[in-house]
mmCIF file of C-alpha atoms in Angstrom:
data_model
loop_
_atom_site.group_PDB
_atom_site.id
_atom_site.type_symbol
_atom_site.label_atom_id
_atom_site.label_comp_id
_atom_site.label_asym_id
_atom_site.label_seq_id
_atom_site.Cartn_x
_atom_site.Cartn_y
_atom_site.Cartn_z
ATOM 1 C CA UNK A 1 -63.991 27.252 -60.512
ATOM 2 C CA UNK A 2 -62.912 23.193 -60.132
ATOM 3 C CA UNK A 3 -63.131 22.044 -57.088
ATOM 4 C CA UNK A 4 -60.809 19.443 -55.782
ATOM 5 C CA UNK A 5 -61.947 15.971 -55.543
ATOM 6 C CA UNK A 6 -63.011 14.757 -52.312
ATOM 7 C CA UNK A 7 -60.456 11.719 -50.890
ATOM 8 C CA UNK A 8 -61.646 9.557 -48.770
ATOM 9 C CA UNK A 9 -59.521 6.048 -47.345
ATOM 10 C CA UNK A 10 -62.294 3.922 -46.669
ATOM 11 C CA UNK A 11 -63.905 3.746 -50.110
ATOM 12 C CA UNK A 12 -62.358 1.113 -51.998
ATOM 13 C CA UNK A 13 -61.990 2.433 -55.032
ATOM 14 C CA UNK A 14 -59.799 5.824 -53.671
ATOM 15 C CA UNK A 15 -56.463 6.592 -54.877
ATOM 16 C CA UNK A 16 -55.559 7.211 -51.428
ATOM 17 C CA UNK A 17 -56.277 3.971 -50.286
ATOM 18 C CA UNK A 18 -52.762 3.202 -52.222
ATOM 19 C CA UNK A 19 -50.456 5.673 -50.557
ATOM 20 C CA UNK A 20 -52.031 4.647 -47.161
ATOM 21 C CA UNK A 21 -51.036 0.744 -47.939
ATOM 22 C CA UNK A 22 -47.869 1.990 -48.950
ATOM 23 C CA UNK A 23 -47.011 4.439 -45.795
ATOM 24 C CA UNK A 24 -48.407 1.818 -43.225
ATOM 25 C CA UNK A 25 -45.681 -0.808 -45.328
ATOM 26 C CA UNK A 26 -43.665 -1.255 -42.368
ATOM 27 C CA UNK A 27 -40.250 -1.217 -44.388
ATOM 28 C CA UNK A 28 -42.090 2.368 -45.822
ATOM 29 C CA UNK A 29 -41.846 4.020 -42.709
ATOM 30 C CA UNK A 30 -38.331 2.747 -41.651
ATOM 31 C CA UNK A 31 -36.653 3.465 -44.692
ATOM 32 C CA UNK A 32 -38.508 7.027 -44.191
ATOM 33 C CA UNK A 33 -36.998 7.341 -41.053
ATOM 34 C CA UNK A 34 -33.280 6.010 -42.060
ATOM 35 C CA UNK A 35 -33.388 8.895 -44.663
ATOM 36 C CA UNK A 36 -34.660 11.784 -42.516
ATOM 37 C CA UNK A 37 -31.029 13.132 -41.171
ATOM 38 C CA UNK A 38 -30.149 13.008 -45.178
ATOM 39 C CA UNK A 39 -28.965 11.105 -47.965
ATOM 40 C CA UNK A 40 -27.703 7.996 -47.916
ATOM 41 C CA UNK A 41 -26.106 5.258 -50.090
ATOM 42 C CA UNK A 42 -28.488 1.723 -50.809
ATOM 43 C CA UNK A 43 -25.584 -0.505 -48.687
ATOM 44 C CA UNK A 44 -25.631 2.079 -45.647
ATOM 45 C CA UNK A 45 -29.453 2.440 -46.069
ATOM 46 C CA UNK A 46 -29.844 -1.848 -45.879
ATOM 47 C CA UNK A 47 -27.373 -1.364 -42.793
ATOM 48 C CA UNK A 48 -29.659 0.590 -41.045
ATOM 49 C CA UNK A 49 -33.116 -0.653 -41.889
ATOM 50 C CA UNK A 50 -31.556 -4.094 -39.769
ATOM 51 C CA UNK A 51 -33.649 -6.922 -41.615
ATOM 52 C CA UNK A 52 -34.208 -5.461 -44.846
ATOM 53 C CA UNK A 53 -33.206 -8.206 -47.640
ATOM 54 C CA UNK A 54 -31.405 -6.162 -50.472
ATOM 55 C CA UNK A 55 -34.496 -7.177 -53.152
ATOM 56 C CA UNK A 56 -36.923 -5.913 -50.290
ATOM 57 C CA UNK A 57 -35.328 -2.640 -50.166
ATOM 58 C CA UNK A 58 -34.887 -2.099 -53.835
ATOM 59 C CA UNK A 59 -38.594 -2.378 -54.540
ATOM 60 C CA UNK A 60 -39.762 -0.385 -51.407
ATOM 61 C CA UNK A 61 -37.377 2.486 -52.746
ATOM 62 C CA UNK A 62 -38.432 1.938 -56.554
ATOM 63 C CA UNK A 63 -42.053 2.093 -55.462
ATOM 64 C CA UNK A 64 -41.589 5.788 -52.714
ATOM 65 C CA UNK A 65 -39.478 6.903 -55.714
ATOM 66 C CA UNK A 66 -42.838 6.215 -58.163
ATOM 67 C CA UNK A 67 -44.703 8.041 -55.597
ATOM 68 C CA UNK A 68 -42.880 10.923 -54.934
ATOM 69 C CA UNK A 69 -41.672 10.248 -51.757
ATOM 70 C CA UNK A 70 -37.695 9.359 -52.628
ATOM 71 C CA UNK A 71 -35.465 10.517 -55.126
ATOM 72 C CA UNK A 72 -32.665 8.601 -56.499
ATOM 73 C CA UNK A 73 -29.258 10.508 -57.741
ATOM 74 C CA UNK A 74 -27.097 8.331 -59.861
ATOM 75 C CA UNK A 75 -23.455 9.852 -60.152
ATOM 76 C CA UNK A 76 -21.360 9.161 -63.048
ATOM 77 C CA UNK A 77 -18.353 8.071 -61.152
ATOM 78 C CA UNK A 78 -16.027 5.364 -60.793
ATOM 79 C CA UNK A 79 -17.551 3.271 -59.333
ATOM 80 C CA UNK A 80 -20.377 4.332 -60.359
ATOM 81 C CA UNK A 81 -22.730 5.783 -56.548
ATOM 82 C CA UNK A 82 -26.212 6.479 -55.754
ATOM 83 C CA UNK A 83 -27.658 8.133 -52.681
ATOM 84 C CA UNK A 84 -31.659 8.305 -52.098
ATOM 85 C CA UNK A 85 -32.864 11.315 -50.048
ATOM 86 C CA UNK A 86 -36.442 12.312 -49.064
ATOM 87 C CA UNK A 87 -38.303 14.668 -51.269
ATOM 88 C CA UNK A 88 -40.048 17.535 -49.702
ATOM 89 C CA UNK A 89 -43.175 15.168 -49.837
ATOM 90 C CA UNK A 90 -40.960 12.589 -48.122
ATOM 91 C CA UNK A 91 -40.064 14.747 -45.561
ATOM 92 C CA UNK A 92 -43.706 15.636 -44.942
ATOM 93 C CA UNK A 93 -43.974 12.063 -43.387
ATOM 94 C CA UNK A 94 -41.231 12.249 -40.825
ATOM 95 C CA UNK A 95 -43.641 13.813 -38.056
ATOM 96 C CA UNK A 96 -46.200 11.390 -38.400
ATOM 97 C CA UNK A 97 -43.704 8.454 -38.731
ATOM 98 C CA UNK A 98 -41.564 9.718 -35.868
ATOM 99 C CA UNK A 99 -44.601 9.722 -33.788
ATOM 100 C CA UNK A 100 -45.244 6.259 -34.502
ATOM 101 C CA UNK A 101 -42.193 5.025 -33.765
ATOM 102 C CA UNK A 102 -42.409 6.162 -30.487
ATOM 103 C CA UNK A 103 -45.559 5.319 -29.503
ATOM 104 C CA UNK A 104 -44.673 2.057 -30.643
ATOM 105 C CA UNK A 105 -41.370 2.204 -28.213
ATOM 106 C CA UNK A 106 -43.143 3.934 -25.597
ATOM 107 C CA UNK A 107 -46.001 1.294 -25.348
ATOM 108 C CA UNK A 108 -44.521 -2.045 -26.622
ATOM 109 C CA UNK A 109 -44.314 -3.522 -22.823
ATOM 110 C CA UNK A 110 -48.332 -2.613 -22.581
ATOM 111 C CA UNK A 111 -48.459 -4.521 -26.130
ATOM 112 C CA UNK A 112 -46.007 -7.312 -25.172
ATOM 113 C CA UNK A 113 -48.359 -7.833 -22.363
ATOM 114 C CA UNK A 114 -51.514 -7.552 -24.054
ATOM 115 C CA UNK A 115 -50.398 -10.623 -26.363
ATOM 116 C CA UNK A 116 -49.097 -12.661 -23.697
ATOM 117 C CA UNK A 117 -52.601 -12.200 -21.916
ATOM 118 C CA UNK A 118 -54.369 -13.181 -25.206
ATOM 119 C CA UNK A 119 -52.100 -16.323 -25.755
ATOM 120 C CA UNK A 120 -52.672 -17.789 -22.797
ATOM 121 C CA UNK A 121 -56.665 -17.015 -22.759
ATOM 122 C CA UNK A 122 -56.442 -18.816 -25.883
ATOM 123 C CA UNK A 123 -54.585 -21.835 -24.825
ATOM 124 C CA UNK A 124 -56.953 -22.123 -22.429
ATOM 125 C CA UNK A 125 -60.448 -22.375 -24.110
ATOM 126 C CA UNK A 126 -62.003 -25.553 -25.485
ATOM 127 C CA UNK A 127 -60.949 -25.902 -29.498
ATOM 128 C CA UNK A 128 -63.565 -24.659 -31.322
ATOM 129 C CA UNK A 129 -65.137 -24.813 -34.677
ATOM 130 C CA UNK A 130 -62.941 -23.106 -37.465
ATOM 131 C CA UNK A 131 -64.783 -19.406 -37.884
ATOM 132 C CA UNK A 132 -66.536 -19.460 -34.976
ATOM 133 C CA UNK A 133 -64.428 -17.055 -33.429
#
């Protein structure tokens, strides 16, 4: 009987060190979200991912495509269209990703805060050596 290999993150040399990097890309998890109510075309995808530069979102899809998270249909049509859609493994990330996002809109006052607290401890202390802190 094989037994599965055990993964683990926080060893370097892990292959799931690589789809971590890649899910916590933040462009990873917004074009995840974009695509969960279905398939859409690349010019309606860049519209809603607002920021996205066009070269940005071609490799981020090229690279969840490699991984299995995004498929790409090409239809022979004139012109010619393409829609990406999460995979079943895509759509395995929605929960998580949805979660995310709204602990990130739930809390971003308490972070907004948090920074502007730091900033101005930090304006405030003598300038110290470089990598002393």
């Amino acid at each position: 009987m094989s037994r599965r290999p055990a993964f683990d993150v926080l060893t370097a040399t892990c292959p799931s060190r690589t789809s971590l990097a890649r899910i916590a890309n933040k462009w990873t998890a917004m074009i995840v979200m974009a695509l969960a109510p279905g398939p859409m075309r690349f010019g309606d995808l860049r519209t809603t991912v607002d920021g996205i530069s066009a070269k940005v979102l071609t490799d981020a899809l090229r690279d969840l495509e490699r991984d299995g998270l995004v498929a790409r249909h090409a239809y022979a049509e004139t012109p010619p269209r393409v829609e990406y859609e999460l995979t079943a493994l895509g759509q395995t990330l929605q929960a998580p990703l949805r979660a995310l996002g709204q602990w990130a809109e739930t809390h971003i006052p308490e972070v907004l805060a948090a920074r502007e607290t730091y900033d101005a401890q930090r304006a405030h202390r003598a300038p110290q050596r470089r990598g002393t802190d």
